Amino acid sequence: MTTVPPSSAPARLAIATCAELPELDQDDRLLRDALEARGVATAAVVWDDPTVDWSAYPTVLIRSTWDYTDRARQFADWTRRVEHSSALLNPAEVVAWNIDKTYLRDLEQRGLPIVPTIWLDPERNMDARAIHTRFPAFGDFVIKPTVSAGSRDTGRYEAGDTPSRMLAITHAKNLLGVGRHVMLQRYLRQVDTVGETALVYVDGQFSHAVRKSALLAGPYRRDETEGVLYRRERMAPRDASEAERAVADRVMATIPEVFPGLDRPLLYARVDLIPDDEGKPVILEVELIEPSLFLEHAPGSAELLAAAVEARL
C-alpha cells in the first residue's frame, strides 16, 4: 500500500485515551500509524479533559481510557454526550452494558458458557457469615468487583485454608461496604497450564488470538494495584482451537440479539476464554469498550483495523 504523507488538515478522528497515556498505548500507536498511512488525520485526546470540544471530531474511537473504572458513571455519561455530536466507536449503549460484568448473566441466560459465578449484592448488607456461606467448600476461588479492569481489586483464595478464607471475607466486605457489587468465581486451574485465550474480532470477523498467562497468584493486596492502571500481562500469539472459535463466534452472534438496534457489527471486540475442569472453553470476559487488541502480536492486524475504522468515517 502506498503511504500517504501526513496531512495538516484537522483531525477527522479522535482516539480517546486517559491522562496517564496522552501519547497512547503501544498498540494504539500502531493503529494511529496505520490510519495516518491511509491519510486519516488523527488526534490523541484525553477522555475526561474538560477543555475538549468533542463535536470538533466527526468520529471518536475509544481506546486506552483505562482509568474509567474508578468513575464508571462519569465515563458512561461522557460516551452519551459524545454520541450526540460524533460517531462513537463502539456505541454508548454497548459501553454502558459492558462496563459492569453482570453482562455475563445476560450471556449465560442466552445459553453461553461462563465461568461459574456467584453474585453478591451490597444492598443485602451481608455479614461475614453470609459471605462465608457463599464460598466453595474446596479448591481456589476469585473475588473481584463487577466493575473493574486489568485485574484490579481482584484476589485469589484457597477454600481449604482458614486464613485465606478470612482474607477473602475481608476483601468481599470491603468491596460491598463501599457499595460495589462483587463476583465470586471458581478458579479454574487449567488456566495455570493452558493459559487464557483472547480472541480479537474486527468488524465482526475473527482477526487473531493470543495466549495470556495466568495473573492471580494470591490474595488481593492494595499496594500491588494502587495507582496502577492494570497488571502487566505476558502474551504470545496463539492459534485458537475449533472449540474456542465456536464459543467466541457464538458470543459475536449473540451481541445483535442483545442490541437489536445495531445496524452493523461492532468495530472491535475481544472474547477472553479459559478452560473449565474438562478442558472446555468458558467465557471469562467479553471486552467491548477499550480492550487491548494485541496488534503487535498479529502482523497486518493494525492495518486491518485501520481499514475498518476508515470505512466508518
PDB file of C-alpha atoms in Angstrom:
ATOM      1  CA  MET A   1       0.000   0.000   0.000  1.00  0.00           C
ATOM      2  CA  THR A   2       1.254   3.483  -0.850  1.00  0.00           C
ATOM      3  CA  THR A   3       1.901   5.623   2.201  1.00  0.00           C
ATOM      4  CA  VAL A   4       0.127   8.978   2.168  1.00  0.00           C
ATOM      5  CA  PRO A   5       2.184  11.910   3.551  1.00  0.00           C
ATOM      6  CA  PRO A   6       0.911  13.285   6.880  1.00  0.00           C
ATOM      7  CA  SER A   7      -1.783  15.895   6.374  1.00  0.00           C
ATOM      8  CA  SER A   8      -2.087  19.268   8.082  1.00  0.00           C
ATOM      9  CA  ALA A   9      -5.878  19.018   7.813  1.00  0.00           C
ATOM     10  CA  PRO A  10      -7.931  18.922  11.027  1.00  0.00           C
ATOM     11  CA  ALA A  11      -8.181  15.502  12.614  1.00  0.00           C
ATOM     12  CA  ARG A  12     -11.172  13.518  11.378  1.00  0.00           C
ATOM     13  CA  LEU A  13     -10.759  11.011  14.165  1.00  0.00           C
ATOM     14  CA  ALA A  14     -10.179  11.435  17.906  1.00  0.00           C
ATOM     15  CA  ILE A  15      -8.532   8.463  19.590  1.00  0.00           C
ATOM     16  CA  ALA A  16      -9.752   8.668  23.181  1.00  0.00           C
ATOM     17  CA  THR A  17      -7.176   7.834  25.825  1.00  0.00           C
ATOM     18  CA  CYS A  18      -6.511   8.579  29.503  1.00  0.00           C
ATOM     19  CA  ALA A  19      -4.336  11.215  31.153  1.00  0.00           C
ATOM     20  CA  GLU A  20      -1.674   8.635  32.025  1.00  0.00           C
ATOM     21  CA  LEU A  21      -1.261   7.711  28.347  1.00  0.00           C
ATOM     22  CA  PRO A  22      -1.553  11.028  26.482  1.00  0.00           C
ATOM     23  CA  GLU A  23       0.581   9.678  23.636  1.00  0.00           C
ATOM     24  CA  LEU A  24      -1.396   6.431  23.500  1.00  0.00           C
ATOM     25  CA  ASP A  25      -0.527   2.860  24.338  1.00  0.00           C
ATOM     26  CA  GLN A  26       1.898   0.997  22.064  1.00  0.00           C
ATOM     27  CA  ASP A  27      -0.931  -0.902  20.364  1.00  0.00           C
ATOM     28  CA  ASP A  28      -2.806   2.299  19.657  1.00  0.00           C
ATOM     29  CA  ARG A  29       0.293   3.928  18.230  1.00  0.00           C
ATOM     30  CA  LEU A  30       0.446   1.060  15.734  1.00  0.00           C
ATOM     31  CA  LEU A  31      -3.172   1.747  14.836  1.00  0.00           C
ATOM     32  CA  ARG A  32      -2.551   5.509  14.571  1.00  0.00           C
ATOM     33  CA  ASP A  33       0.385   4.901  12.230  1.00  0.00           C
ATOM     34  CA  ALA A  34      -1.727   2.590  10.076  1.00  0.00           C
ATOM     35  CA  LEU A  35      -4.501   5.189   9.928  1.00  0.00           C
ATOM     36  CA  GLU A  36      -2.152   8.015   9.022  1.00  0.00           C
ATOM     37  CA  ALA A  37      -0.614   5.820   6.322  1.00  0.00           C
ATOM     38  CA  ARG A  38      -4.113   5.765   4.830  1.00  0.00           C
ATOM     39  CA  GLY A  39      -4.351   9.559   5.017  1.00  0.00           C
ATOM     40  CA  VAL A  40      -6.631   9.621   8.074  1.00  0.00           C
ATOM     41  CA  ALA A  41      -5.698  12.568  10.298  1.00  0.00           C
ATOM     42  CA  THR A  42      -5.974  11.590  13.976  1.00  0.00           C
ATOM     43  CA  ALA A  43      -5.627  13.210  17.382  1.00  0.00           C
ATOM     44  CA  ALA A  44      -4.997  11.516  20.723  1.00  0.00           C
ATOM     45  CA  VAL A  45      -7.442  13.123  23.166  1.00  0.00           C
ATOM     46  CA  VAL A  46      -7.857  12.514  26.921  1.00  0.00           C
ATOM     47  CA  TRP A  47     -11.451  11.477  27.511  1.00  0.00           C
ATOM     48  CA  ASP A  48     -12.033  13.474  30.718  1.00  0.00           C
ATOM     49  CA  ASP A  49     -10.234  16.654  29.646  1.00  0.00           C
ATOM     50  CA  PRO A  50     -12.861  19.373  30.314  1.00  0.00           C
ATOM     51  CA  THR A  51     -11.382  21.684  27.690  1.00  0.00           C
ATOM     52  CA  VAL A  52     -12.053  19.344  24.759  1.00  0.00           C
ATOM     53  CA  ASP A  53     -14.793  20.155  22.263  1.00  0.00           C
ATOM     54  CA  TRP A  54     -15.711  16.663  21.117  1.00  0.00           C
ATOM     55  CA  SER A  55     -18.028  18.000  18.444  1.00  0.00           C
ATOM     56  CA  ALA A  56     -14.885  19.068  16.575  1.00  0.00           C
ATOM     57  CA  TYR A  57     -14.256  15.409  15.758  1.00  0.00           C
ATOM     58  CA  PRO A  58     -16.682  13.647  13.391  1.00  0.00           C
ATOM     59  CA  THR A  59     -15.670  10.270  14.816  1.00  0.00           C
ATOM     60  CA  VAL A  60     -14.394   9.289  18.263  1.00  0.00           C
ATOM     61  CA  LEU A  61     -12.666   5.960  18.806  1.00  0.00           C
ATOM     62  CA  ILE A  62     -12.488   4.704  22.396  1.00  0.00           C
ATOM     63  CA  ARG A  63      -9.153   3.111  23.077  1.00  0.00           C
ATOM     64  CA  SER A  64      -6.862   3.381  26.148  1.00  0.00           C
ATOM     65  CA  THR A  65      -9.357   5.049  28.521  1.00  0.00           C
ATOM     66  CA  TRP A  66      -8.202   2.634  31.193  1.00  0.00           C
ATOM     67  CA  ASP A  67      -8.874   4.785  34.251  1.00  0.00           C
ATOM     68  CA  TYR A  68     -12.640   4.872  33.669  1.00  0.00           C
ATOM     69  CA  THR A  69     -13.490   2.094  36.145  1.00  0.00           C
ATOM     70  CA  ASP A  70     -12.934   4.475  39.062  1.00  0.00           C
ATOM     71  CA  ARG A  71     -15.582   6.790  37.562  1.00  0.00           C
ATOM     72  CA  ALA A  72     -17.801   4.420  35.615  1.00  0.00           C
ATOM     73  CA  ARG A  73     -20.917   6.601  35.742  1.00  0.00           C
ATOM     74  CA  GLN A  74     -18.983   9.665  34.603  1.00  0.00           C
ATOM     75  CA  PHE A  75     -17.496   7.661  31.756  1.00  0.00           C
ATOM     76  CA  ALA A  76     -20.879   6.338  30.634  1.00  0.00           C
ATOM     77  CA  ASP A  77     -22.277   9.884  30.706  1.00  0.00           C
ATOM     78  CA  TRP A  78     -19.314  11.039  28.626  1.00  0.00           C
ATOM     79  CA  THR A  79     -19.982   8.413  25.958  1.00  0.00           C
ATOM     80  CA  ARG A  80     -23.608   9.525  25.682  1.00  0.00           C
ATOM     81  CA  ARG A  81     -22.609  13.191  25.356  1.00  0.00           C
ATOM     82  CA  VAL A  82     -20.026  12.408  22.696  1.00  0.00           C
ATOM     83  CA  GLU A  83     -22.522  10.325  20.752  1.00  0.00           C
ATOM     84  CA  HIS A  84     -24.836  13.333  20.431  1.00  0.00           C
ATOM     85  CA  SER A  85     -22.282  15.143  18.282  1.00  0.00           C
ATOM     86  CA  SER A  86     -19.990  12.442  16.879  1.00  0.00           C
ATOM     87  CA  ALA A  87     -19.976   8.854  15.720  1.00  0.00           C
ATOM     88  CA  LEU A  88     -18.723   6.854  18.727  1.00  0.00           C
ATOM     89  CA  LEU A  89     -16.880   3.563  18.302  1.00  0.00           C
ATOM     90  CA  ASN A  90     -18.121   1.372  19.954  1.00  0.00           C
ATOM     91  CA  PRO A  91     -21.624   2.806  20.640  1.00  0.00           C
ATOM     92  CA  ALA A  92     -22.600   4.254  24.027  1.00  0.00           C
ATOM     93  CA  GLU A  93     -25.340   1.665  24.690  1.00  0.00           C
ATOM     94  CA  VAL A  94     -22.802  -1.121  24.240  1.00  0.00           C
ATOM     95  CA  VAL A  95     -20.362   0.646  26.547  1.00  0.00           C
ATOM     96  CA  ALA A  96     -22.997   1.050  29.269  1.00  0.00           C
ATOM     97  CA  TRP A  97     -23.843  -2.673  29.112  1.00  0.00           C
ATOM     98  CA  ASN A  98     -20.216  -3.803  29.050  1.00  0.00           C
ATOM     99  CA  ILE A  99     -18.995  -1.613  31.940  1.00  0.00           C
ATOM    100  CA  ASP A 100     -20.497  -3.946  34.549  1.00  0.00           C
ATOM    101  CA  LYS A 101     -19.573  -7.619  34.351  1.00  0.00           C
ATOM    102  CA  THR A 102     -23.136  -8.567  35.203  1.00  0.00           C
ATOM    103  CA  TYR A 103     -23.438  -8.651  31.402  1.00  0.00           C
ATOM    104  CA  LEU A 104     -22.147 -12.213  31.824  1.00  0.00           C
ATOM    105  CA  ARG A 105     -25.546 -13.123  33.249  1.00  0.00           C
ATOM    106  CA  ASP A 106     -27.168 -11.939  30.020  1.00  0.00           C
ATOM    107  CA  LEU A 107     -24.852 -14.188  28.035  1.00  0.00           C
ATOM    108  CA  GLU A 108     -25.439 -17.153  30.335  1.00  0.00           C
ATOM    109  CA  GLN A 109     -29.218 -16.706  30.024  1.00  0.00           C
ATOM    110  CA  ARG A 110     -28.757 -16.959  26.268  1.00  0.00           C
ATOM    111  CA  GLY A 111     -27.051 -20.324  26.645  1.00  0.00           C
ATOM    112  CA  LEU A 112     -23.408 -19.274  26.531  1.00  0.00           C
ATOM    113  CA  PRO A 113     -20.931 -20.957  28.923  1.00  0.00           C
ATOM    114  CA  ILE A 114     -19.378 -18.627  31.502  1.00  0.00           C
ATOM    115  CA  VAL A 115     -17.038 -19.220  34.434  1.00  0.00           C
ATOM    116  CA  PRO A 116     -19.285 -20.395  37.324  1.00  0.00           C
ATOM    117  CA  THR A 117     -20.133 -17.211  39.234  1.00  0.00           C
ATOM    118  CA  ILE A 118     -21.957 -16.190  42.415  1.00  0.00           C
ATOM    119  CA  TRP A 119     -23.114 -12.560  42.572  1.00  0.00           C
ATOM    120  CA  LEU A 120     -23.029 -10.603  45.844  1.00  0.00           C
ATOM    121  CA  ASP A 121     -25.256  -7.510  46.134  1.00  0.00           C
ATOM    122  CA  PRO A 122     -24.250  -4.711  48.558  1.00  0.00           C
ATOM    123  CA  GLU A 123     -27.906  -3.862  49.178  1.00  0.00           C
ATOM    124  CA  ARG A 124     -28.339  -7.154  51.011  1.00  0.00           C
ATOM    125  CA  ASN A 125     -25.988  -5.963  53.806  1.00  0.00           C
ATOM    126  CA  MET A 126     -24.370  -9.379  54.097  1.00  0.00           C
ATOM    127  CA  ASP A 127     -22.429 -10.109  57.268  1.00  0.00           C
ATOM    128  CA  ALA A 128     -19.247 -12.188  57.429  1.00  0.00           C
ATOM    129  CA  ARG A 129     -21.157 -15.426  57.963  1.00  0.00           C
ATOM    130  CA  ALA A 130     -23.447 -14.842  54.996  1.00  0.00           C
ATOM    131  CA  ILE A 131     -20.453 -14.099  52.788  1.00  0.00           C
ATOM    132  CA  HIS A 132     -18.620 -17.148  54.102  1.00  0.00           C
ATOM    133  CA  THR A 133     -21.508 -19.460  53.175  1.00  0.00           C
ATOM    134  CA  ARG A 134     -21.164 -18.411  49.536  1.00  0.00           C
ATOM    135  CA  PHE A 135     -17.573 -19.676  49.319  1.00  0.00           C
ATOM    136  CA  PRO A 136     -16.893 -23.070  47.714  1.00  0.00           C
ATOM    137  CA  ALA A 137     -16.033 -25.968  50.030  1.00  0.00           C
ATOM    138  CA  PHE A 138     -12.842 -26.836  48.178  1.00  0.00           C
ATOM    139  CA  GLY A 139     -10.494 -25.519  45.508  1.00  0.00           C
ATOM    140  CA  ASP A 140      -9.440 -21.956  44.846  1.00  0.00           C
ATOM    141  CA  PHE A 141     -11.772 -19.091  44.109  1.00  0.00           C
ATOM    142  CA  VAL A 142     -11.573 -15.481  42.955  1.00  0.00           C
ATOM    143  CA  ILE A 143     -13.203 -12.356  44.351  1.00  0.00           C
ATOM    144  CA  LYS A 144     -13.499  -9.188  42.289  1.00  0.00           C
ATOM    145  CA  PRO A 145     -15.864  -6.264  41.791  1.00  0.00           C
ATOM    146  CA  THR A 146     -18.213  -6.366  38.831  1.00  0.00           C
ATOM    147  CA  VAL A 147     -16.826  -3.020  37.651  1.00  0.00           C
ATOM    148  CA  SER A 148     -13.065  -3.309  37.259  1.00  0.00           C
ATOM    149  CA  ALA A 149     -10.388  -3.767  34.629  1.00  0.00           C
ATOM    150  CA  GLY A 150      -6.885  -5.128  34.347  1.00  0.00           C
ATOM    151  CA  SER A 151      -7.344  -7.485  37.344  1.00  0.00           C
ATOM    152  CA  ARG A 152      -7.517  -4.543  39.728  1.00  0.00           C
ATOM    153  CA  ASP A 153      -9.179  -5.105  43.124  1.00  0.00           C
ATOM    154  CA  THR A 154      -9.056  -8.844  42.437  1.00  0.00           C
ATOM    155  CA  GLY A 155      -7.734 -11.673  44.618  1.00  0.00           C
ATOM    156  CA  ARG A 156      -7.375 -15.453  44.604  1.00  0.00           C
ATOM    157  CA  TYR A 157      -8.111 -17.504  47.715  1.00  0.00           C
ATOM    158  CA  GLU A 158      -7.927 -21.110  48.949  1.00  0.00           C
ATOM    159  CA  ALA A 159     -11.207 -22.592  50.115  1.00  0.00           C
ATOM    160  CA  GLY A 160      -9.474 -25.150  52.342  1.00  0.00           C
ATOM    161  CA  ASP A 161      -7.265 -22.639  54.145  1.00  0.00           C
ATOM    162  CA  THR A 162      -8.857 -20.789  57.088  1.00  0.00           C
ATOM    163  CA  PRO A 163      -6.559 -17.699  56.987  1.00  0.00           C
ATOM    164  CA  SER A 164      -7.169 -17.425  53.235  1.00  0.00           C
ATOM    165  CA  ARG A 165     -10.953 -17.625  53.735  1.00  0.00           C
ATOM    166  CA  MET A 166     -10.729 -14.877  56.356  1.00  0.00           C
ATOM    167  CA  LEU A 167      -8.834 -12.662  53.925  1.00  0.00           C
ATOM    168  CA  ALA A 168     -11.494 -13.391  51.313  1.00  0.00           C
ATOM    169  CA  ILE A 169     -14.262 -12.349  53.710  1.00  0.00           C
ATOM    170  CA  THR A 170     -12.446  -9.091  54.439  1.00  0.00           C
ATOM    171  CA  HIS A 171     -11.912  -8.435  50.732  1.00  0.00           C
ATOM    172  CA  ALA A 172     -15.575  -9.038  49.904  1.00  0.00           C
ATOM    173  CA  LYS A 173     -16.824  -6.998  52.880  1.00  0.00           C
ATOM    174  CA  ASN A 174     -14.599  -4.062  51.954  1.00  0.00           C
ATOM    175  CA  LEU A 175     -15.954  -4.033  48.398  1.00  0.00           C
ATOM    176  CA  LEU A 176     -19.569  -4.472  49.458  1.00  0.00           C
ATOM    177  CA  GLY A 177     -19.144  -1.871  52.202  1.00  0.00           C
ATOM    178  CA  VAL A 178     -18.465   0.874  49.678  1.00  0.00           C
ATOM    179  CA  GLY A 179     -21.413  -0.145  47.519  1.00  0.00           C
ATOM    180  CA  ARG A 180     -19.609  -2.269  44.950  1.00  0.00           C
ATOM    181  CA  HIS A 181     -21.206  -5.402  43.541  1.00  0.00           C
ATOM    182  CA  VAL A 182     -18.992  -8.461  43.849  1.00  0.00           C
ATOM    183  CA  MET A 183     -18.331 -11.577  41.788  1.00  0.00           C
ATOM    184  CA  LEU A 184     -17.223 -14.823  43.384  1.00  0.00           C
ATOM    185  CA  GLN A 185     -15.847 -17.239  40.789  1.00  0.00           C
ATOM    186  CA  ARG A 186     -14.252 -20.655  40.915  1.00  0.00           C
ATOM    187  CA  TYR A 187     -10.586 -20.546  39.962  1.00  0.00           C
ATOM    188  CA  LEU A 188     -10.296 -22.952  37.060  1.00  0.00           C
ATOM    189  CA  ARG A 189      -6.873 -24.487  37.482  1.00  0.00           C
ATOM    190  CA  GLN A 190      -6.207 -25.349  33.861  1.00  0.00           C
ATOM    191  CA  VAL A 191      -5.591 -21.653  33.311  1.00  0.00           C
ATOM    192  CA  ASP A 192      -2.267 -22.145  35.138  1.00  0.00           C
ATOM    193  CA  THR A 193      -1.037 -24.524  32.445  1.00  0.00           C
ATOM    194  CA  VAL A 194      -3.100 -23.767  29.342  1.00  0.00           C
ATOM    195  CA  GLY A 195      -3.474 -20.048  29.980  1.00  0.00           C
ATOM    196  CA  GLU A 196      -6.217 -17.712  28.819  1.00  0.00           C
ATOM    197  CA  THR A 197      -7.073 -17.254  25.152  1.00  0.00           C
ATOM    198  CA  ALA A 198      -8.076 -13.807  23.937  1.00  0.00           C
ATOM    199  CA  LEU A 199      -9.806 -13.826  20.562  1.00  0.00           C
ATOM    200  CA  VAL A 200      -9.933 -10.498  18.725  1.00  0.00           C
ATOM    201  CA  TYR A 201     -12.669  -9.587  16.247  1.00  0.00           C
ATOM    202  CA  VAL A 202     -12.616  -6.662  13.830  1.00  0.00           C
ATOM    203  CA  ASP A 203     -15.840  -5.574  12.163  1.00  0.00           C
ATOM    204  CA  GLY A 204     -17.487  -8.762  13.397  1.00  0.00           C
ATOM    205  CA  GLN A 205     -14.882 -11.052  11.854  1.00  0.00           C
ATOM    206  CA  PHE A 206     -12.220 -13.067  13.666  1.00  0.00           C
ATOM    207  CA  SER A 207      -8.785 -11.469  13.319  1.00  0.00           C
ATOM    208  CA  HIS A 208      -6.320 -13.203  15.657  1.00  0.00           C
ATOM    209  CA  ALA A 209      -5.798 -14.744  19.074  1.00  0.00           C
ATOM    210  CA  VAL A 210      -3.182 -14.545  21.803  1.00  0.00           C
ATOM    211  CA  ARG A 211      -2.329 -16.562  24.884  1.00  0.00           C
ATOM    212  CA  LYS A 212      -2.391 -14.697  28.180  1.00  0.00           C
ATOM    213  CA  SER A 213      -0.609 -16.202  31.162  1.00  0.00           C
ATOM    214  CA  ALA A 214      -2.428 -16.506  34.492  1.00  0.00           C
ATOM    215  CA  LEU A 215      -2.140 -13.352  36.620  1.00  0.00           C
ATOM    216  CA  LEU A 216      -3.576 -14.212  40.015  1.00  0.00           C
ATOM    217  CA  ALA A 217      -1.207 -15.858  42.471  1.00  0.00           C
ATOM    218  CA  GLY A 218      -2.739 -14.918  45.812  1.00  0.00           C
ATOM    219  CA  PRO A 219      -4.995 -12.649  47.891  1.00  0.00           C
ATOM    220  CA  TYR A 220      -5.753  -9.087  46.949  1.00  0.00           C
ATOM    221  CA  ARG A 221      -3.134  -6.610  48.158  1.00  0.00           C
ATOM    222  CA  ARG A 222      -3.926  -2.961  47.736  1.00  0.00           C
ATOM    223  CA  ASP A 223      -0.292  -1.931  47.354  1.00  0.00           C
ATOM    224  CA  GLU A 224       0.038  -4.122  44.246  1.00  0.00           C
ATOM    225  CA  THR A 225      -2.504  -2.129  42.243  1.00  0.00           C
ATOM    226  CA  GLU A 226      -2.650   1.237  43.988  1.00  0.00           C
ATOM    227  CA  GLY A 227      -2.178   3.875  41.308  1.00  0.00           C
ATOM    228  CA  VAL A 228      -1.724   1.200  38.622  1.00  0.00           C
ATOM    229  CA  LEU A 229      -3.920   1.128  35.512  1.00  0.00           C
ATOM    230  CA  TYR A 230      -3.616  -2.632  35.033  1.00  0.00           C
ATOM    231  CA  ARG A 231      -1.491  -5.639  35.932  1.00  0.00           C
ATOM    232  CA  ARG A 232       1.192  -6.436  33.391  1.00  0.00           C
ATOM    233  CA  GLU A 233       0.387  -9.453  31.264  1.00  0.00           C
ATOM    234  CA  ARG A 234       2.550 -11.857  29.312  1.00  0.00           C
ATOM    235  CA  MET A 235       1.144 -12.530  25.868  1.00  0.00           C
ATOM    236  CA  ALA A 236       2.126 -14.625  22.869  1.00  0.00           C
ATOM    237  CA  PRO A 237       0.421 -15.433  19.569  1.00  0.00           C
ATOM    238  CA  ARG A 238      -1.851 -18.470  19.721  1.00  0.00           C
ATOM    239  CA  ASP A 239      -3.922 -20.441  17.255  1.00  0.00           C
ATOM    240  CA  ALA A 240      -7.420 -20.584  18.673  1.00  0.00           C
ATOM    241  CA  SER A 241      -8.888 -24.080  18.801  1.00  0.00           C
ATOM    242  CA  GLU A 242     -12.072 -25.009  16.982  1.00  0.00           C
ATOM    243  CA  ALA A 243     -13.886 -25.156  20.326  1.00  0.00           C
ATOM    244  CA  GLU A 244     -12.654 -21.692  21.288  1.00  0.00           C
ATOM    245  CA  ARG A 245     -13.637 -20.248  17.926  1.00  0.00           C
ATOM    246  CA  ALA A 246     -17.083 -21.830  18.251  1.00  0.00           C
ATOM    247  CA  VAL A 247     -17.739 -20.200  21.648  1.00  0.00           C
ATOM    248  CA  ALA A 248     -16.342 -16.818  20.621  1.00  0.00           C
ATOM    249  CA  ASP A 249     -18.291 -16.876  17.342  1.00  0.00           C
ATOM    250  CA  ARG A 250     -21.465 -17.572  19.353  1.00  0.00           C
ATOM    251  CA  VAL A 251     -20.717 -14.543  21.515  1.00  0.00           C
ATOM    252  CA  MET A 252     -20.376 -12.359  18.433  1.00  0.00           C
ATOM    253  CA  ALA A 253     -23.630 -13.768  17.022  1.00  0.00           C
ATOM    254  CA  THR A 254     -25.396 -13.055  20.326  1.00  0.00           C
ATOM    255  CA  ILE A 255     -24.452  -9.367  20.549  1.00  0.00           C
ATOM    256  CA  PRO A 256     -27.015  -8.317  17.874  1.00  0.00           C
ATOM    257  CA  GLU A 257     -29.654 -10.122  19.954  1.00  0.00           C
ATOM    258  CA  VAL A 258     -28.717  -8.009  22.967  1.00  0.00           C
ATOM    259  CA  PHE A 259     -28.643  -4.827  20.847  1.00  0.00           C
ATOM    260  CA  PRO A 260     -31.186  -5.299  18.049  1.00  0.00           C
ATOM    261  CA  GLY A 261     -30.811  -1.633  17.075  1.00  0.00           C
ATOM    262  CA  LEU A 262     -27.222  -2.044  15.858  1.00  0.00           C
ATOM    263  CA  ASP A 263     -27.055  -1.508  12.121  1.00  0.00           C
ATOM    264  CA  ARG A 264     -23.608  -3.079  11.671  1.00  0.00           C
ATOM    265  CA  PRO A 265     -21.121  -5.235  13.593  1.00  0.00           C
ATOM    266  CA  LEU A 266     -19.100  -3.680  16.382  1.00  0.00           C
ATOM    267  CA  LEU A 267     -15.817  -2.212  15.200  1.00  0.00           C
ATOM    268  CA  TYR A 268     -13.840  -4.345  17.628  1.00  0.00           C
ATOM    269  CA  ALA A 269     -14.422  -6.946  20.295  1.00  0.00           C
ATOM    270  CA  ARG A 270     -12.324  -9.314  22.380  1.00  0.00           C
ATOM    271  CA  VAL A 271     -13.565 -12.568  23.871  1.00  0.00           C
ATOM    272  CA  ASP A 272     -11.465 -13.989  26.720  1.00  0.00           C
ATOM    273  CA  LEU A 273     -11.807 -17.725  27.318  1.00  0.00           C
ATOM    274  CA  ILE A 274     -10.329 -20.177  29.796  1.00  0.00           C
ATOM    275  CA  PRO A 275     -10.726 -23.972  30.011  1.00  0.00           C
ATOM    276  CA  ASP A 276     -13.037 -25.487  32.601  1.00  0.00           C
ATOM    277  CA  ASP A 277     -12.190 -28.662  34.528  1.00  0.00           C
ATOM    278  CA  GLU A 278     -12.998 -30.757  31.459  1.00  0.00           C
ATOM    279  CA  GLY A 279     -10.943 -28.539  29.164  1.00  0.00           C
ATOM    280  CA  LYS A 280     -13.970 -26.936  27.509  1.00  0.00           C
ATOM    281  CA  PRO A 281     -13.702 -23.172  26.863  1.00  0.00           C
ATOM    282  CA  VAL A 282     -15.839 -20.919  29.041  1.00  0.00           C
ATOM    283  CA  ILE A 283     -16.192 -17.143  28.936  1.00  0.00           C
ATOM    284  CA  LEU A 284     -14.174 -15.122  31.398  1.00  0.00           C
ATOM    285  CA  GLU A 285     -14.885 -11.719  29.857  1.00  0.00           C
ATOM    286  CA  VAL A 286     -16.156 -10.063  26.708  1.00  0.00           C
ATOM    287  CA  GLU A 287     -14.336  -6.764  26.159  1.00  0.00           C
ATOM    288  CA  LEU A 288     -16.232  -4.253  24.016  1.00  0.00           C
ATOM    289  CA  ILE A 289     -15.141  -0.888  25.433  1.00  0.00           C
ATOM    290  CA  GLU A 290     -11.382  -0.339  25.347  1.00  0.00           C
ATOM    291  CA  PRO A 291      -9.687  -3.734  25.171  1.00  0.00           C
ATOM    292  CA  SER A 292      -6.059  -4.269  24.375  1.00  0.00           C
ATOM    293  CA  LEU A 293      -6.158  -5.822  20.921  1.00  0.00           C
ATOM    294  CA  PHE A 294      -2.567  -7.090  20.909  1.00  0.00           C
ATOM    295  CA  LEU A 295      -1.938  -5.773  17.410  1.00  0.00           C
ATOM    296  CA  GLU A 296       1.814  -6.161  17.763  1.00  0.00           C
ATOM    297  CA  HIS A 297       1.344  -9.927  18.071  1.00  0.00           C
ATOM    298  CA  ALA A 298      -0.546 -10.251  14.785  1.00  0.00           C
ATOM    299  CA  PRO A 299       1.151  -8.834  11.681  1.00  0.00           C
ATOM    300  CA  GLY A 300      -1.331  -6.992   9.496  1.00  0.00           C
ATOM    301  CA  SER A 301      -3.957  -6.610  12.231  1.00  0.00           C
ATOM    302  CA  ALA A 302      -3.271  -2.876  12.718  1.00  0.00           C
ATOM    303  CA  GLU A 303      -3.855  -2.328   9.017  1.00  0.00           C
ATOM    304  CA  LEU A 304      -6.997  -4.459   9.143  1.00  0.00           C
ATOM    305  CA  LEU A 305      -8.406  -2.383  11.988  1.00  0.00           C
ATOM    306  CA  ALA A 306      -7.355   0.870  10.312  1.00  0.00           C
ATOM    307  CA  ALA A 307      -9.242  -0.111   7.171  1.00  0.00           C
ATOM    308  CA  ALA A 308     -12.345  -0.899   9.238  1.00  0.00           C
ATOM    309  CA  VAL A 309     -12.091   2.476  11.004  1.00  0.00           C
ATOM    310  CA  GLU A 310     -11.643   4.354   7.731  1.00  0.00           C
ATOM    311  CA  ALA A 311     -14.728   2.658   6.283  1.00  0.00           C
ATOM    312  CA  ARG A 312     -16.779   4.205   9.120  1.00  0.00           C
ATOM    313  CA  LEU A 313     -15.566   7.789   8.707  1.00  0.00           C
TER     314      LEU A 313
END
